[in-house]
Coordinates of C-alpha atoms in Angstrom, one line a residue:
Chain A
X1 CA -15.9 23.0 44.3
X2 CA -18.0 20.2 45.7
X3 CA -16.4 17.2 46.6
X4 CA -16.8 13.6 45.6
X5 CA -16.3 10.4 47.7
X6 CA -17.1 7.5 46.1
X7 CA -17.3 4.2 48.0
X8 CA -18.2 0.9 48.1
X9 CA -21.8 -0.2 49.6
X10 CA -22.0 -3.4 50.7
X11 CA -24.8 -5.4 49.3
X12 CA -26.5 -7.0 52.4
X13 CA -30.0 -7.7 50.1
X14 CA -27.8 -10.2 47.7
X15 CA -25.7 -12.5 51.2
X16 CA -29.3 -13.0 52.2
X17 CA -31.4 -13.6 49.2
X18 CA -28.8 -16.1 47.7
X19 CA -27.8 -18.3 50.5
X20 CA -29.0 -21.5 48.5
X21 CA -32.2 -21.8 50.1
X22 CA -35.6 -21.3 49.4
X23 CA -37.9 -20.7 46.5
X24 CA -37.0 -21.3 42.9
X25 CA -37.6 -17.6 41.1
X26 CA -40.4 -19.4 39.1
X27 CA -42.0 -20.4 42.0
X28 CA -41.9 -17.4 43.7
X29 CA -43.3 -15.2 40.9
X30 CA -46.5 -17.5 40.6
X31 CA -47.1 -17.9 44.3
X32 CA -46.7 -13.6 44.1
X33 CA -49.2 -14.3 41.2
X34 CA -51.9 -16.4 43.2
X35 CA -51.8 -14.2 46.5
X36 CA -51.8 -11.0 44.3
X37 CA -55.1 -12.8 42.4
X38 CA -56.9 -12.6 45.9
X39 CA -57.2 -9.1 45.4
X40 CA -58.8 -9.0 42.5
X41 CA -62.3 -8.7 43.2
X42 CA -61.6 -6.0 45.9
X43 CA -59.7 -4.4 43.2
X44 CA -62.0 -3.9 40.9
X45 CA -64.6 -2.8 42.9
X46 CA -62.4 0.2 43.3
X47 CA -61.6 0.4 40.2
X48 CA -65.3 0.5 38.9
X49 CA -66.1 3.0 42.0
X50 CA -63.0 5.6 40.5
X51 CA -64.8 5.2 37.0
X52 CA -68.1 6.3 38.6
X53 CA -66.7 9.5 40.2
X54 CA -64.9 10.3 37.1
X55 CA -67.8 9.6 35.1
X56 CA -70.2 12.0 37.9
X57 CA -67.8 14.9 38.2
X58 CA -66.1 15.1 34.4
X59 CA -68.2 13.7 31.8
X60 CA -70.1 15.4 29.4
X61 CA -72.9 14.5 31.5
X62 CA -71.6 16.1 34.6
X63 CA -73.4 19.8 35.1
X64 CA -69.9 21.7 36.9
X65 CA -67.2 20.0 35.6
X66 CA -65.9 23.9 34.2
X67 CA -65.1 24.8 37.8
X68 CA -63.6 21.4 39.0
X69 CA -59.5 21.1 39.3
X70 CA -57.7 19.0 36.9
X71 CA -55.8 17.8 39.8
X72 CA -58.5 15.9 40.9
X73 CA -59.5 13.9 38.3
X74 CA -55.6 13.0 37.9
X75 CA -55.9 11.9 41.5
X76 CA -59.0 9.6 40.5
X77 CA -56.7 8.2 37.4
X78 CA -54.1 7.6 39.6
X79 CA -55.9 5.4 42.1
X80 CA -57.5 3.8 39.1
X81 CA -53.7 2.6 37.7
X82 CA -53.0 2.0 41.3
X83 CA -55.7 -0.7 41.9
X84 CA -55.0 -2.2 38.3
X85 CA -52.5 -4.4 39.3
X86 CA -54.5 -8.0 40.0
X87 CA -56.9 -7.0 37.2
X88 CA -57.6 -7.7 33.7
X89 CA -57.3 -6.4 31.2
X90 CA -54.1 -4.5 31.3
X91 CA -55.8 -1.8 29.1
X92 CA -57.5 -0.8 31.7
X93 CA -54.4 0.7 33.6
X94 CA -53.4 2.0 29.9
X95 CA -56.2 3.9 29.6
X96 CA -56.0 5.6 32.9
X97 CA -52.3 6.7 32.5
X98 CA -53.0 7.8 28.8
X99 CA -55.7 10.2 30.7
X100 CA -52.8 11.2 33.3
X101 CA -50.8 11.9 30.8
X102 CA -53.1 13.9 28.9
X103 CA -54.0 15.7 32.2
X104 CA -50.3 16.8 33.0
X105 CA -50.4 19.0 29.5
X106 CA -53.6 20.1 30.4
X107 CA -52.3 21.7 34.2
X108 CA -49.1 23.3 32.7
X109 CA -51.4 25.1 30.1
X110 CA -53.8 25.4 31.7
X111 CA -56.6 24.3 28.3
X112 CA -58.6 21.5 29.2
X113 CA -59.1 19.5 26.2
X114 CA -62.3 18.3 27.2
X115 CA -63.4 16.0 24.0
X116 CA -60.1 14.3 24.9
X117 CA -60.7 13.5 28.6
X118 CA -64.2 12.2 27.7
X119 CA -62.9 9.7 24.8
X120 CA -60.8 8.8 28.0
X121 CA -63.8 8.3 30.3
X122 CA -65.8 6.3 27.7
X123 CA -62.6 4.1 26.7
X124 CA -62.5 3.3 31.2
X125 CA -66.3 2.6 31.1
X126 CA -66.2 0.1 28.5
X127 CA -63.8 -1.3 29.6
X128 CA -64.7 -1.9 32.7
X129 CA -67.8 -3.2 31.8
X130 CA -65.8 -6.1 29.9
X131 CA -63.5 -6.8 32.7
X132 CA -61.7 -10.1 33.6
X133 CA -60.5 -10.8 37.2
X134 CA -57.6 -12.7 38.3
X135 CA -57.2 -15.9 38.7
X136 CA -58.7 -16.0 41.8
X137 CA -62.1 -13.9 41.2
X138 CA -64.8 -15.2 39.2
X139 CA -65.4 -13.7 35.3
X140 CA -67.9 -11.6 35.2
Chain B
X1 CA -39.4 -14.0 31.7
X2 CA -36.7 -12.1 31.8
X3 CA -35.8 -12.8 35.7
X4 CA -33.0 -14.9 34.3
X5 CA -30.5 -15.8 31.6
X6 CA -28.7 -19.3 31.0
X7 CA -26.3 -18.8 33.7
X8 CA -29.0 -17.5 36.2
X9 CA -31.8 -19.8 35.6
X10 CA -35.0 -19.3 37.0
X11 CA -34.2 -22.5 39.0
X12 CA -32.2 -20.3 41.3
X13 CA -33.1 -20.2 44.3
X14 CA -34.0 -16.9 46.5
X15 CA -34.6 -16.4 50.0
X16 CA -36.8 -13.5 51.3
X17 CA -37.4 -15.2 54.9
X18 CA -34.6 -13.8 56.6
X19 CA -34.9 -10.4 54.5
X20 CA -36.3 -7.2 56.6
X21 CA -38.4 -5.4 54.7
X22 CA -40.3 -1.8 54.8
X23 CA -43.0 -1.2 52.9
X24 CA -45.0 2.5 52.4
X25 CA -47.8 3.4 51.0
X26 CA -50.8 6.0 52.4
X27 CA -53.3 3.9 50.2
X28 CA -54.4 0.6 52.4
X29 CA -55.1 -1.2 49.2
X30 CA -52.0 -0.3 47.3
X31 CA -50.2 -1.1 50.2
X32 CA -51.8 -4.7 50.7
X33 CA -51.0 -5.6 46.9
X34 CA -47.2 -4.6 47.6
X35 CA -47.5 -6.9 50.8
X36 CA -49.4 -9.7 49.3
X37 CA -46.7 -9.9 46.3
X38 CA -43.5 -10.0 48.3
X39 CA -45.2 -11.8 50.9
X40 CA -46.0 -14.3 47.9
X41 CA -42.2 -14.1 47.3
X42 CA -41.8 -16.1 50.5
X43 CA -40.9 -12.9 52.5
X44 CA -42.0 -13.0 56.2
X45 CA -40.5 -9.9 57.8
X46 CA -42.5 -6.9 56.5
X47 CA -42.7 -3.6 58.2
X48 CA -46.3 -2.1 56.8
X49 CA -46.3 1.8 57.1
X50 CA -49.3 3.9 55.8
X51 CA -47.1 6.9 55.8
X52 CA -43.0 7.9 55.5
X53 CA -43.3 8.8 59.0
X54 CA -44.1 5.3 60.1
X55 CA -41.6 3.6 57.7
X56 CA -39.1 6.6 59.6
X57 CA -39.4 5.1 62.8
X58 CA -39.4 1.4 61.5
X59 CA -36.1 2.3 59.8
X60 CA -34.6 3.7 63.0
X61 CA -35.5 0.6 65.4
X62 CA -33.2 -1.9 63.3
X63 CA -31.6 -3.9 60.0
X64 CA -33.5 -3.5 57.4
X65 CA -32.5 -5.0 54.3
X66 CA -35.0 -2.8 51.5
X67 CA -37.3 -0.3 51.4
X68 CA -40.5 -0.1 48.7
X69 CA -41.9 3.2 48.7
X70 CA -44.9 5.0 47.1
X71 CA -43.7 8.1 45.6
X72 CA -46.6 10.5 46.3
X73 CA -48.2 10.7 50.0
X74 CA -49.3 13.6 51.8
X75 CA -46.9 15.6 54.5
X76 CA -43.8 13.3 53.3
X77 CA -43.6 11.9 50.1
X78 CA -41.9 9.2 48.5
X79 CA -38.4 11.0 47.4
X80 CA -38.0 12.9 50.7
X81 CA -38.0 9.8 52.8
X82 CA -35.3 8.4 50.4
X83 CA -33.8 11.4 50.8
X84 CA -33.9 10.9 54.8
X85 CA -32.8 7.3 54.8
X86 CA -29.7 8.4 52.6
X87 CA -28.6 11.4 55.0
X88 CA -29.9 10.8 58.4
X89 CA -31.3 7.1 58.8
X90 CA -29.1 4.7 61.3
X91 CA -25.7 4.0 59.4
X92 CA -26.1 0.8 58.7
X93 CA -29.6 1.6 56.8
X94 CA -27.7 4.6 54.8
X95 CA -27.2 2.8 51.6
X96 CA -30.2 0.2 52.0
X97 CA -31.9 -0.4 47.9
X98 CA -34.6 1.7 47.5
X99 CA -37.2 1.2 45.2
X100 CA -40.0 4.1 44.2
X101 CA -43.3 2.9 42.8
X102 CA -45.5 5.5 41.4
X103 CA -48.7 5.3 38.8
X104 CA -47.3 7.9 36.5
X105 CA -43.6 8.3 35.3
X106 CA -43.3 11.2 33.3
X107 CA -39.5 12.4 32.6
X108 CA -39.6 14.5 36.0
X109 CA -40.8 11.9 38.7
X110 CA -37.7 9.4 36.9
X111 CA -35.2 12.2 37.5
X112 CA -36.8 13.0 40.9
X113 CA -36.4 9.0 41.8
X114 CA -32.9 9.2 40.4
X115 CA -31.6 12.7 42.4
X116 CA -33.1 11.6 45.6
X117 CA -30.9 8.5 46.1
X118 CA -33.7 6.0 45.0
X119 CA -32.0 2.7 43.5
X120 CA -35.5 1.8 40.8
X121 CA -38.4 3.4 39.9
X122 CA -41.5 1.3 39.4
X123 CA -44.5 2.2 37.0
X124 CA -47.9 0.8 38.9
X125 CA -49.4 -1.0 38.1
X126 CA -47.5 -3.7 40.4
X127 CA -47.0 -7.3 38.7
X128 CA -45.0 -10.2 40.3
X129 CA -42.3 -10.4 37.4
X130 CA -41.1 -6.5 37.6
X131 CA -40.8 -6.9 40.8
X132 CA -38.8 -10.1 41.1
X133 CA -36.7 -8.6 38.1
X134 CA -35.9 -5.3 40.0
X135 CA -35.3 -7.2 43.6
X136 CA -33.1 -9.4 41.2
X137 CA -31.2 -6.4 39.6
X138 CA -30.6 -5.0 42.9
X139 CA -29.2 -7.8 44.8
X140 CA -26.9 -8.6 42.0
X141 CA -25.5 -5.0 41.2
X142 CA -22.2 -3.7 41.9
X143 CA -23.1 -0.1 42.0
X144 CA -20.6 2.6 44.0
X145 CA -21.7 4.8 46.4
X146 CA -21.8 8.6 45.7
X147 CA -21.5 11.2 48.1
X148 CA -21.4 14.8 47.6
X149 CA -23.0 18.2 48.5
X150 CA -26.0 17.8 46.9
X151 CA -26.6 13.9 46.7
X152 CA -26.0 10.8 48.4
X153 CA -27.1 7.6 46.6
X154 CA -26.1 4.8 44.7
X155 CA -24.1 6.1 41.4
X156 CA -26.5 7.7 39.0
X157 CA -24.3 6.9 36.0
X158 CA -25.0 3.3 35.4
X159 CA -27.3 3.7 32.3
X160 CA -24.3 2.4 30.1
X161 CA -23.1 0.0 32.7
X162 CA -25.4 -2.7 31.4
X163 CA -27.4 -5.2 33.4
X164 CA -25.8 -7.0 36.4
X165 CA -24.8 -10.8 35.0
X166 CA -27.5 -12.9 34.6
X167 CA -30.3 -10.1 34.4
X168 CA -31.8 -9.1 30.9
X169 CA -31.6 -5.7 30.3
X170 CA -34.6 -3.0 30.8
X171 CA -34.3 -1.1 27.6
X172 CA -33.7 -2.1 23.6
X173 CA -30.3 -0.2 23.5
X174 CA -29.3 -2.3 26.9
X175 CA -25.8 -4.4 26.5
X176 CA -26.6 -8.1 26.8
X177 CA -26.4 -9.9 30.4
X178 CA -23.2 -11.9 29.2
X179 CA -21.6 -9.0 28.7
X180 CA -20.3 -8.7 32.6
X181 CA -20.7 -12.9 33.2
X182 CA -17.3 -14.4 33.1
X183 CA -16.6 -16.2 30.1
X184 CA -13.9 -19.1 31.4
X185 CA -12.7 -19.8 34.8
X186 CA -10.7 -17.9 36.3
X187 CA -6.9 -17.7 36.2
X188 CA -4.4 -20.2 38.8
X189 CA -1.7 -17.5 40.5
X190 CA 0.8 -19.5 38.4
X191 CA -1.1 -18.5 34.8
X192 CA -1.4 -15.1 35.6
X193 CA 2.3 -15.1 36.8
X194 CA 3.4 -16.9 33.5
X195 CA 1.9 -13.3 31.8
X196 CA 2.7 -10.9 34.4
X197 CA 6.3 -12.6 35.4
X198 CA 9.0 -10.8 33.0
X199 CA 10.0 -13.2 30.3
X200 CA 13.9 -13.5 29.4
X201 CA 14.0 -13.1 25.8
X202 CA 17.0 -13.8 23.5
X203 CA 18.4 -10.6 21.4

C-alpha cells in the first residue's frame, strides 16, 4: 500500500506579496488592464489572420477541406482564444471555444459535422468584422 | 470584483516587486500578454521562457516564488514541467504555486492540471481580474502538501474546503469567504484557561 505524507508547505508567495507595501488591488488590476490594452491592436491582427486561414482551409468555400485534420483547425481555434484576451468583444473568444469544443467530439468519433463548423466560421467572421479594441487601440 | 470581501478590501495592498516569477509559453504573443499583465501588477522580476525547458533551467538557478505555465507546448508540455518542478526541481522550488493557463478546459485537461501537482487552472482568454483573484487565492491558502507514489502536489481535496478568508468563492455551491475569517478576537491565555481549567463544582 502506497504511502501518504502529508505536510505543511510554507507559503513564501503570501510573506512577500503582503508586506504592507505597494499597490492597492484596484490599482493593480487597471494598470494590468491599461498595459494589457497595448496589445490590442497586435491582437487582433492575429486574430483576424487565424479567421482567414480557418476561413481558406475549412469553409464551405475551401476546395480540400475533406482531407484536412481536425486537429488543425482546433489548433487555429486555439490561437484565436489565445490572442482574445485584450480584445473586444468577449464573444469572440466564445465563439472559438464553442468550435473547440465542437471539434473534440468530432476527433473522438471521428464525424465531422461540417454544417456545424461553418455556422462557427461565419459567427468568427462577423464578428470580427464588428470588433472593438481595447482601450488603448482605436475602434474600428 | 470579486478580488476582495469586507475584511480584504480591494484597498489592500500587494507587492509583486520583490516576487520571482517564471513565466512559459511557446507562443511569443501569449507569452507577452501574461508578461504585460503581471508586469502591470507592479511585478519586476519575470523570468520569460518560450518553452518548459527554458523555465527548467530558470527554476534551477534560484528562488522563485511562482510559476504560470501554458499547458500545451511542443516536446514538454505544460503538466509535465509541473510535474518536474514537484519531483526534481531545487528543494526550495518543490512546492512553489503553480498555475496552468490553457484555451480549452474540457473535464480532462482540469483533472490533468489537478494530478500533475498544478495549484489553478486558467481558461484563456487572460483578463487582469482572474488573474489577481487566483494570485490572491494562492497566496492566502492554507493548503497541505501531499506526497505519495503517484503524486506530489498541493492537496487535491480542497473543493469543499471553501475559499481562503477574504476571497469569494469560484463556483455557485462555494461556502462564503467568512466562513474561515475569524469572527471575534481571539482568546487571552487566561479566557481560554477559565474553559479549559477544571472547575470545582459543589455536589
Amino acid at each position: 500500500m502506497s504511502v501518504v505524507r502529508k505536510f505543511k508547505i510554507r507559503n513564501r508567495l503570501r510573506e512577500a506579496l503582503f508586506d504592507g507595501t505597494g499597490k492597492r488591488i484596484d490599482e493593480a488590476v487597471a494598470d494590468a488592464d491599461i498595459a494589457l490594452a497595448g496589445l490590442a491592436e497586435a491582437c487582433m491582427a492575429t486574430v483576424r489572420a487565424c479567421i482567414a486561414e480557418m476561413t481558406a482551409g475549412f469553409s464551405a468555400q475551401a476546395a480540400d477541406r475533406d482531407t484536412r485534420s481536425p486537429v488543425e483547425l482546433y489548433e487555429i481555434s486555439l490561437r484565436i482564444i489565445d490572442a482574445c484576451a485584450p480584445v473586444e468583444p468577449k464573444a469572440l473568444a466564445d465563439a472559438a471555444r464553442c468550435l473547440c469544443d465542437l471539434l473534440e467530439s468530432s476527433m473522438e468519433t471521428g464525424v465531422w459535422r461540417w454544417p456545424a463548423v461553418d455556422v462557427h466560421i461565419d459567427a468568427l467572421n462577423l464578428l470580427s468584422s464588428n470588433v472593438r479594441l481595447g482601450e488603448a487601440g482605436e475602434p474600428s | 470584483m470579486t478580488t476582495g470581501t469586507a475584511s480584504k478590501p480591494l484597498l489592500s495592498r500587494i507587492n509583486f516587486e520583490t516576487l520571482s516569477l517564471v513565466i512559459v509559453d511557446d507562443n511569443q504573443q501569449s507569452l507577452d500578454i501574461l508578461v504585460q499583465v503581471i508586469s502591470g501588477f507592479g511585478a519586476k522580476k519575470i523570468s520569460r521562457c518560450l518553452s518548459a525547458e527554458e523555465a527548467q533551467r530558470a527554476i534551477s538557478v534560484g528562488d522563485v516564488d511562482m510559476v504560470v505555465t501554458d499547458a500545451r507546448m511542443p516536446a514538454m508540455d505544460g503538466y509535465d514541467l509541473t510535474r518536474w518542478i514537484r519531483r526534481e526541481a531545487p528543494e526550495q522550488n518543490r512546492m512553489i504555486p503553480v498555475i496552468v493557463v490553457t484555451g480549452h478546459t474540457p473535464r480532462n485537461e482540469v483533472t490533468k492540471a489537478r494530478d500533475c501537482g498544478a495549484n489553478f487552472i486558467i481558461a484563456k482568454p487572460i483578463t487582469p481580474k482572474t488573474m489577481m483573484d487566483r494570485f490572491l487565492w494562492v497566496a492566502r491558502e492554507d493548503r497541505m502538501g501531499i506526497e505519495c507514489d503517484n503524486y506530489i502536489g498541493p492537496d487535491r481535496r480542497f473543493r469543499r474546503a471553501g475559499p481562503p478568508p477574504g476571497m469569494e468563492g469560484r463556483r455557485r455551491d462555494d461556502l462564503k469567504g467568512e466562513v474561515g475569517d475569524a469572527q471575534e478576537p481571539n482568546m487571552s491565555q487566561d479566557q481560554i484557561d477559565s474553559i479549559m481549567k477544571p472547575q470545582k463544582v459543589s455536589v
